[in-house]
Amino acid sequence: MTSPKSILHGGYHHNLSRSWQAERTLTKDMLMYPLFITDDPDAFESIDSLPGQYRIGINKLQAFIDPLYKKGLKSVILFGVPLKEGVKDATGSRADDPEGPTVLAVRLLRQHFPNLFIACDVCLCEYTSHGHCGILREDGTLNNDLSIQRIAEVAVNYAKAGCHAVAPSDMMDGRIRAIKLGLMEAGLAHKVMLISYAAKFAGPWYGPFRDAANSAPSFGDRRCYQLPSNARGLARRAIKRDMEEGADSIMVKPGLPYLDIVREASSDLLAGDYPISVYQVSGEYAMLYHSAKAGVFDLKTIVMESMNGFLRAGATLILTYFTPDLLDWLDEEEKR
Ligand code: PBG
Ligand code: ZN
């Protein structure tokens, strides 16, 4: 006879007893929605590489967010997408343009949605003519010192515009310290969260985003600053360094292929005392979306399973393009 202790099925036969198997369950406050804000004020363009996502002009932003906010949207992360001619230059000087899409969007969202948490992605690649995330030397390699100086300046200007968090995704060395010092000098360090894209791995998972944000490099790739996918040790070192430099949250990106790194980051041996963010990136979104569309699996079921993966691994904040769907799906689950 089977030993009594071998019988597990009894503990999860019912819907409710299954829900009790979770250490933590997804809630709306764990979701951060990435938004592409473009510099044509009246634009509302669908993005071919990210079906269901839009490049939104400042005049269309309030009407877009309003229904989501009513459904319980708690936070967004902004990406500026300059499409006008002549905006990009070698140093990304328009990244913090006071009339640019990011700064205008922060102001507008603060004004109309008082309880919305607003983060700004900080990077130069959307604004540089060469499409790299920092400032380059003549030989095409990075000038790290100039890059972090500029990135800190941009972060401080987004913070001055009123965002609640800055999230540098550039992967330059030492930018967390530079940004934190900048925030301190500006008297903003006590009220602006610094979310570090600490373990950000290089690769094709960001392809749809670069199409959406018009930010693909014009030559070469990002392998000399984003991490090699095999590099567990480097990821640990980058996480430790960014903790030392003053990050308030550690991010792992992409999500699904790097759940081991999320688990490790959230463990007491590494960054267990920090909120751990995970970015379900554009390629993950497109993969799940297109697979579901092709009939491979049901979209809601597969996205919920991916969320459970992030929670099991220890994530506390999930950046995902599925946020609008999840707001609906979580309401449906509540009613079951
Ligand atoms: C900018 C940035 C990127 C992403 C977030 N910030 C693109 C990149 O590094 O090439 C990727 C987000 C996504 O793919 O959804 N540095
Ligand atoms: Zn970049």
Coordinates of C-alpha atoms and ligand atoms in Angstrom, one line a residue:
M1 CA 0.0 0.0 0.0
T2 CA 1.1 3.6 -0.7
S3 CA 2.5 5.2 2.5
P4 CA 0.1 7.8 4.0
K5 CA 2.9 10.4 3.6
S6 CA 3.1 9.8 -0.1
I7 CA -0.4 11.0 -0.7
L8 CA -0.1 14.7 -1.8
H9 CA -3.2 15.0 -4.0
G10 CA -5.5 15.6 -1.1
G11 CA -3.7 18.9 -0.3
Y12 CA -4.5 20.5 -3.6
H13 CA -7.7 19.0 -4.9
H14 CA -9.8 22.1 -4.5
N15 CA -9.3 25.5 -6.2
L16 CA -8.9 27.2 -2.8
S17 CA -6.5 24.6 -1.4
R18 CA -4.4 25.1 -4.6
S19 CA -4.3 28.8 -3.9
W20 CA -2.9 28.1 -0.4
Q21 CA 0.1 26.4 -1.9
A22 CA 1.6 29.8 -2.9
E23 CA 4.0 31.6 -0.7
R24 CA 2.8 34.9 -2.4
T25 CA 0.0 35.6 -4.9
L26 CA 0.1 38.2 -7.6
T27 CA -1.6 41.5 -6.8
K28 CA -2.0 44.7 -8.8
D29 CA 0.6 46.7 -6.8
M30 CA 3.3 44.3 -8.0
L31 CA 2.8 45.4 -11.6
M32 CA 4.6 48.2 -13.4
Y33 CA 3.5 49.1 -16.9
P34 CA 6.1 50.3 -19.5
L35 CA 4.9 53.2 -21.7
F36 CA 6.3 54.6 -24.9
I37 CA 5.9 58.3 -25.0
T38 CA 6.6 59.9 -28.4
D39 CA 7.3 63.5 -29.4
D40 CA 4.4 63.9 -31.8
P41 CA 1.8 65.2 -29.3
D42 CA -1.2 63.8 -31.1
A43 CA 0.3 60.4 -31.9
F44 CA -1.4 57.1 -30.9
E45 CA 0.4 54.6 -33.0
S46 CA 0.3 50.8 -32.7
I47 CA 3.7 49.1 -32.6
D48 CA 4.1 46.3 -35.1
S49 CA 6.7 44.4 -33.0
L50 CA 4.5 44.7 -29.8
P51 CA 0.9 44.1 -30.8
G52 CA -1.4 45.8 -28.3
Q53 CA 1.2 48.4 -27.3
Y54 CA 1.3 52.0 -28.5
R55 CA 3.5 55.0 -29.0
I56 CA 1.6 57.6 -27.2
G57 CA 1.7 61.4 -27.7
I58 CA 1.4 63.7 -24.7
N59 CA -2.1 64.8 -25.8
K60 CA -3.4 61.2 -25.8
L61 CA -1.8 60.1 -22.6
Q62 CA -4.5 61.0 -20.1
A63 CA -7.3 59.3 -22.0
F64 CA -5.1 56.2 -22.3
I65 CA -4.2 55.9 -18.6
D66 CA -7.6 56.9 -17.2
P67 CA -9.4 53.5 -17.7
L68 CA -6.3 51.6 -16.5
Y69 CA -6.0 53.8 -13.4
K70 CA -9.7 53.1 -12.6
K71 CA -9.0 49.4 -13.0
G72 CA -6.2 49.6 -10.4
L73 CA -3.0 50.5 -12.3
K74 CA -0.5 51.4 -9.6
S75 CA 2.7 52.2 -11.5
V76 CA 4.2 53.0 -14.9
I77 CA 7.7 53.3 -16.3
L78 CA 8.3 55.8 -19.0
F79 CA 10.4 55.5 -22.2
G80 CA 10.8 58.6 -24.3
V81 CA 10.7 57.9 -28.1
P82 CA 11.9 60.9 -30.1
L83 CA 10.8 60.4 -33.7
K84 CA 11.2 63.9 -35.0
E85 CA 14.1 64.7 -37.3
G86 CA 17.2 66.3 -35.8
V87 CA 16.7 65.3 -32.2
K88 CA 19.4 62.7 -31.9
D89 CA 23.1 63.7 -31.5
A90 CA 26.3 62.1 -30.3
T91 CA 25.8 62.8 -26.6
G92 CA 22.0 62.4 -26.3
S93 CA 21.6 66.0 -25.3
R94 CA 17.8 66.0 -25.7
A95 CA 17.2 63.1 -23.3
D96 CA 16.2 65.5 -20.5
D97 CA 14.7 68.2 -22.8
P98 CA 12.2 70.1 -20.6
E99 CA 9.8 70.0 -23.6
G100 CA 10.7 66.4 -24.4
P101 CA 8.2 63.5 -24.1
T102 CA 9.5 62.0 -20.8
V103 CA 9.5 65.3 -18.8
L104 CA 6.1 66.3 -20.2
A105 CA 4.7 62.9 -19.4
V106 CA 5.9 62.9 -15.8
R107 CA 4.3 66.3 -15.2
L108 CA 1.0 65.4 -16.8
L109 CA 0.7 62.0 -15.0
R110 CA 1.6 63.6 -11.6
Q111 CA -1.1 66.2 -12.2
H112 CA -3.9 63.9 -13.2
F113 CA -3.2 60.7 -11.4
P114 CA -2.1 61.6 -7.9
N115 CA -1.7 58.0 -6.7
L116 CA 0.2 56.7 -9.7
F117 CA 3.9 55.7 -9.0
I118 CA 5.9 57.1 -11.9
A119 CA 9.3 55.7 -12.8
C120 CA 11.5 56.9 -15.6
D121 CA 13.9 54.6 -17.5
V122 CA 17.2 56.4 -17.8
C123 CA 19.3 55.8 -20.9
L124 CA 20.8 57.6 -23.8
C125 CA 20.2 55.1 -26.6
E126 CA 16.9 56.6 -27.6
Y127 CA 18.6 60.0 -28.0
T128 CA 22.0 59.2 -29.4
S129 CA 22.7 59.3 -33.2
H130 CA 24.7 56.1 -32.9
G131 CA 22.0 54.4 -30.8
H132 CA 24.4 53.2 -28.0
C133 CA 23.5 53.7 -24.4
G134 CA 26.4 55.9 -23.5
I135 CA 28.8 58.5 -25.0
L136 CA 31.5 57.1 -27.3
R137 CA 35.2 57.7 -27.9
E138 CA 36.5 58.3 -31.3
D139 CA 37.3 54.6 -31.7
G140 CA 33.7 53.7 -31.1
T141 CA 34.2 52.3 -27.5
L142 CA 32.5 53.8 -24.5
N143 CA 33.7 56.9 -22.6
N144 CA 32.4 55.6 -19.3
D145 CA 33.2 58.8 -17.3
L146 CA 31.4 61.2 -19.7
S147 CA 28.5 58.7 -19.9
I148 CA 27.8 58.4 -16.2
Q149 CA 28.1 62.1 -15.8
R150 CA 25.5 62.7 -18.5
I151 CA 23.3 59.8 -17.3
A152 CA 23.3 61.2 -13.7
E153 CA 22.3 64.6 -15.1
V154 CA 19.4 63.1 -17.0
A155 CA 18.2 61.1 -14.0
V156 CA 18.3 64.2 -11.8
N157 CA 16.3 66.2 -14.3
Y158 CA 13.7 63.5 -14.5
A159 CA 13.6 63.5 -10.7
K160 CA 13.2 67.3 -10.7
A161 CA 10.3 66.9 -13.1
G162 CA 8.6 64.9 -10.4
C163 CA 9.0 61.2 -11.0
H164 CA 9.1 58.8 -8.0
A165 CA 11.8 56.6 -9.3
V166 CA 14.7 56.6 -11.8
A167 CA 15.7 53.3 -13.4
P168 CA 19.0 53.5 -15.3
S169 CA 19.2 50.8 -18.0
D170 CA 22.4 51.9 -19.6
M171 CA 24.8 49.5 -17.9
M172 CA 27.7 51.9 -17.6
D173 CA 30.0 51.3 -14.7
G174 CA 29.5 53.5 -11.6
R175 CA 26.3 55.1 -12.7
I176 CA 24.4 54.1 -9.6
R177 CA 26.8 56.1 -7.4
A178 CA 26.8 59.0 -9.8
I179 CA 23.0 59.2 -9.9
K180 CA 22.7 58.8 -6.1
L181 CA 25.2 61.6 -5.5
G182 CA 23.4 63.7 -8.1
L183 CA 20.1 63.2 -6.3
M184 CA 21.7 64.0 -2.9
E185 CA 23.1 67.2 -4.3
A186 CA 19.8 68.2 -5.7
G187 CA 18.0 67.5 -2.4
L188 CA 16.0 64.7 -4.0
A189 CA 17.6 61.5 -2.7
H190 CA 15.1 61.1 0.1
K191 CA 12.1 61.0 -2.1
V192 CA 13.3 59.4 -5.4
M193 CA 13.8 55.6 -5.6
L194 CA 16.8 54.3 -7.5
I195 CA 16.0 51.1 -9.3
S196 CA 19.1 49.6 -10.8
Y197 CA 18.9 47.4 -13.9
A198 CA 21.7 45.6 -12.3
A199 CA 21.7 42.2 -13.9
K200 CA 20.7 43.1 -17.5
F201 CA 21.8 40.5 -20.0
A202 CA 22.6 41.2 -23.7
G203 CA 20.7 39.5 -26.5
P204 CA 17.8 39.5 -28.9
W205 CA 15.1 39.6 -26.3
Y206 CA 15.0 43.4 -26.6
G207 CA 14.5 43.4 -30.4
P208 CA 10.8 44.4 -30.4
F209 CA 11.6 47.2 -27.8
R210 CA 14.3 48.7 -30.0
D211 CA 11.8 48.8 -32.9
A212 CA 9.2 50.4 -30.6
A213 CA 11.6 52.9 -29.1
N214 CA 13.6 53.5 -32.3
S215 CA 16.8 52.8 -30.3
A216 CA 18.7 50.1 -32.2
P217 CA 22.5 50.8 -32.3
S218 CA 23.6 51.9 -35.8
F219 CA 26.7 49.8 -35.6
G220 CA 27.9 47.0 -33.4
D221 CA 25.9 45.6 -30.5
R222 CA 25.6 46.0 -26.7
R223 CA 27.7 43.0 -25.7
C224 CA 30.5 45.1 -24.2
Y225 CA 28.2 46.7 -21.6
Q226 CA 25.2 44.4 -21.1
L227 CA 26.1 41.1 -19.5
P228 CA 26.9 37.8 -21.3
S229 CA 24.1 35.3 -20.9
N230 CA 26.4 32.7 -19.4
A231 CA 27.7 35.1 -16.7
R232 CA 26.3 34.2 -13.3
G233 CA 29.3 35.5 -11.6
L234 CA 29.3 38.8 -13.3
A235 CA 25.6 39.2 -12.6
R236 CA 26.3 38.6 -8.9
R237 CA 29.2 41.1 -8.9
A238 CA 27.0 43.7 -10.7
I239 CA 24.3 43.2 -8.2
K240 CA 26.7 43.6 -5.2
R241 CA 28.3 46.6 -6.7
D242 CA 25.0 48.4 -7.3
M243 CA 23.9 47.6 -3.7
E244 CA 27.2 49.2 -2.5
E245 CA 26.7 52.2 -4.8
G246 CA 23.3 53.0 -3.3
A247 CA 20.6 51.2 -5.4
D248 CA 17.2 50.9 -3.7
S249 CA 16.0 48.0 -5.8
I250 CA 17.8 45.5 -7.9
M251 CA 16.4 44.4 -11.3
V252 CA 17.0 41.3 -13.3
K253 CA 16.2 41.4 -17.0
P254 CA 15.0 39.5 -19.1
G255 CA 12.8 37.5 -16.7
L256 CA 11.9 34.0 -17.9
P257 CA 15.4 32.9 -19.1
Y258 CA 17.0 34.3 -15.9
L259 CA 14.8 33.1 -13.1
D260 CA 17.9 31.5 -11.5
I261 CA 19.4 35.0 -11.2
V262 CA 16.1 36.3 -9.8
R263 CA 16.1 33.5 -7.2
E264 CA 19.7 34.2 -6.3
A265 CA 19.2 38.0 -6.1
S266 CA 16.3 37.5 -3.7
S267 CA 18.2 35.1 -1.5
D268 CA 19.6 36.3 1.9
L269 CA 23.1 35.7 0.5
L270 CA 22.9 38.4 -2.1
A271 CA 20.2 41.1 -2.3
G272 CA 17.5 39.5 0.0
D273 CA 17.1 42.8 1.9
Y274 CA 16.2 44.7 -1.3
P275 CA 13.0 44.7 -3.3
I276 CA 13.8 42.6 -6.4
S277 CA 12.4 43.8 -9.7
V278 CA 12.1 41.6 -12.8
Y279 CA 11.5 42.9 -16.3
Q280 CA 9.4 40.6 -18.6
V281 CA 10.9 42.2 -21.7
S282 CA 9.5 42.9 -25.1
G283 CA 10.7 39.6 -26.6
E284 CA 9.1 37.6 -23.9
Y285 CA 5.8 39.5 -24.5
A286 CA 6.0 38.9 -28.2
M287 CA 6.9 35.3 -27.8
L288 CA 3.9 34.6 -25.5
Y289 CA 1.5 36.8 -27.5
H290 CA 2.4 35.2 -30.9
S291 CA 2.5 31.6 -29.5
A292 CA -1.0 32.1 -28.0
K293 CA -2.2 33.6 -31.2
A294 CA -0.9 30.5 -33.1
G295 CA -2.8 28.3 -30.8
V296 CA 0.1 26.9 -28.8
F297 CA -1.5 27.8 -25.5
D298 CA -4.0 30.0 -23.9
L299 CA -2.6 33.5 -23.2
K300 CA -4.1 34.2 -19.8
T301 CA -3.0 30.8 -18.5
I302 CA 0.5 31.1 -19.8
V303 CA 1.0 34.7 -18.6
M304 CA -0.3 33.8 -15.1
E305 CA 2.1 30.9 -15.0
S306 CA 5.0 33.2 -16.0
M307 CA 3.9 35.6 -13.1
N308 CA 4.0 32.6 -10.7
G309 CA 7.5 31.9 -11.9
F310 CA 8.6 35.4 -11.0
L311 CA 6.9 35.3 -7.6
R312 CA 8.4 31.9 -6.8
A313 CA 11.8 33.1 -7.7
G314 CA 11.4 36.0 -5.2
A315 CA 10.5 39.0 -7.3
T316 CA 8.6 41.9 -5.6
L317 CA 8.0 44.1 -8.6
I318 CA 7.2 42.9 -12.2
L319 CA 7.6 45.2 -15.2
T320 CA 5.3 43.8 -17.9
Y321 CA 3.5 44.8 -21.1
F322 CA 0.7 42.4 -20.0
T323 CA -0.2 44.8 -17.1
P324 CA -3.5 46.0 -18.7
D325 CA -4.5 42.4 -19.3
L326 CA -3.5 41.3 -15.9
L327 CA -5.6 44.1 -14.3
D328 CA -8.6 42.5 -16.0
W329 CA -7.5 38.9 -15.3
L330 CA -6.9 39.6 -11.6
D331 CA -10.5 41.0 -11.4
E332 CA -11.8 37.8 -13.0
E333 CA -9.9 35.6 -10.6
E334 CA -11.3 37.6 -7.7
K335 CA -14.8 36.9 -8.8
R336 CA -14.4 33.2 -9.3
Ligands
PBG1 C1 17.3 51.0 -23.0 C2 16.4 49.9 -22.6 C3 16.1 48.7 -23.3 C4 15.1 48.0 -22.6 C5 14.8 48.8 -21.5 N1 15.6 49.9 -21.5 C6 16.7 48.3 -24.6 C7 18.1 47.9 -24.7 O1 18.8 47.9 -23.7 O2 18.5 47.6 -25.8 C8 14.5 46.7 -23.0 C9 13.1 46.5 -22.7 C10 12.4 45.5 -23.4 O3 12.9 44.8 -24.3 O4 11.2 45.4 -23.2 N2 18.6 50.8 -22.7
ZN2 ZN 20.1 52.1 -23.7

